[in-house]
Short mmCIF file of C-alpha atoms in Angstrom, two decimals:
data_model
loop_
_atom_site.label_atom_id
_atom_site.label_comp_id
_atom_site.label_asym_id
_atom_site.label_seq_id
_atom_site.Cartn_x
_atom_site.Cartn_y
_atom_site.Cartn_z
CA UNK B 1 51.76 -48.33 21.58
CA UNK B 2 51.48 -51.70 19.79
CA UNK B 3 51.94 -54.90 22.17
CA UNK B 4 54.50 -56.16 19.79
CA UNK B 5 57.08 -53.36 19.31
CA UNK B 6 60.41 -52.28 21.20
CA UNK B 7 59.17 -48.91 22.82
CA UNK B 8 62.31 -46.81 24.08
CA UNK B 9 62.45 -42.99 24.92
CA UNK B 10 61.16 -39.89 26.94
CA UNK B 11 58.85 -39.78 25.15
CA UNK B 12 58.33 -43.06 23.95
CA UNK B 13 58.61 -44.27 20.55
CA UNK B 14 58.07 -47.28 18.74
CA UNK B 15 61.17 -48.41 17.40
CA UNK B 16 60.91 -51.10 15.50
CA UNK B 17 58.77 -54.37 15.39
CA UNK B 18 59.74 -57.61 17.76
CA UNK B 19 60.39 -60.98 16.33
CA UNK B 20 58.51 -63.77 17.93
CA UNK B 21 61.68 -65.73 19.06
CA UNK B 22 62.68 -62.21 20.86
CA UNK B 23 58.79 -61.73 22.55
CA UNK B 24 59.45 -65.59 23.82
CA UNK B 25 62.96 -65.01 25.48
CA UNK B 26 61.53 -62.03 26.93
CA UNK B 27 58.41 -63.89 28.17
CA UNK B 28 60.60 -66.85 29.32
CA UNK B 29 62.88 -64.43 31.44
CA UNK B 30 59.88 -62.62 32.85
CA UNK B 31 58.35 -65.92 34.13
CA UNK B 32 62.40 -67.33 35.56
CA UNK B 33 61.82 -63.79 37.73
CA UNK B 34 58.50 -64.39 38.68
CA UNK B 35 59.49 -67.82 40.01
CA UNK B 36 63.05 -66.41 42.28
CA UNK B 37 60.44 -64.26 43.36
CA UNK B 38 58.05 -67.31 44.78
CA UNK B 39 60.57 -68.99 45.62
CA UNK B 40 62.39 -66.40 47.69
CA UNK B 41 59.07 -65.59 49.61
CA UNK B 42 58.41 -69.49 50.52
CA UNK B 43 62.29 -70.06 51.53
CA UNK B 44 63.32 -66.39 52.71
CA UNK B 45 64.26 -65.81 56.70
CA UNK B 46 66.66 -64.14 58.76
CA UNK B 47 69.85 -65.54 59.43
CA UNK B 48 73.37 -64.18 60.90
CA UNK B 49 75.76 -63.69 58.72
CA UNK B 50 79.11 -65.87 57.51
CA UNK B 51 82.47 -65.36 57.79
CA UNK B 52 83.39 -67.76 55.29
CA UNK B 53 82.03 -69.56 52.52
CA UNK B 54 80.37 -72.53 52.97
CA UNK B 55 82.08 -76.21 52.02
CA UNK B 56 79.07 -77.40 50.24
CA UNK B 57 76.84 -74.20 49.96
CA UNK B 58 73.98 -74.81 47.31
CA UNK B 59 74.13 -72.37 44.29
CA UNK B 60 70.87 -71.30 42.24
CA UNK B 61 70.35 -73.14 38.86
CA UNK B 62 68.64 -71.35 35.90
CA UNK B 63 67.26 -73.29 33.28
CA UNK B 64 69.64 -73.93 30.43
CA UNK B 65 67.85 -72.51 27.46
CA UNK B 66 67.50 -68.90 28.89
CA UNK B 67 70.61 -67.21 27.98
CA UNK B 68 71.49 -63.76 27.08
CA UNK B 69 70.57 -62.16 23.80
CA UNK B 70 73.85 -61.91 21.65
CA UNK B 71 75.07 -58.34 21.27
CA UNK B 72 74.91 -59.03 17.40
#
């Protein structure tokens, strides 16, 4: 199957050529993953669990510019 096509089905097909802008937000998304992953495995331990939220529990931060495709 070529590199640069969507491939969907049982079997698979080629569907239709991919735009570079849609290979790049696909390639940016893949490395955001591969970093939660590092980053869980460096930070990641056991703990007991809450009963209540936090006052001034952290949240995760994703970089601004990777956003959803529309559903144009």
């Amino acid at each position: 199957m070529p590199a640069d096509h969507l491939i969907l089905g049982s079997p698979a097909k080629a569907i239709r050529a991919l735009s570079e802008q849609e290979m790049e937000w696909k390639k940016q998304g893949t490395r955001e993953y591969q970093t939660l992953v590092e980053r869980c495995k460096q930070t990641m331990h056991q703990v007991e669990p809450l009963h209540e939220v936090e006052p001034d529990r952290k949240r995760l931060v994703f970089d601004e510019n990777l956003r959803p495709k529309s559903s144009s």
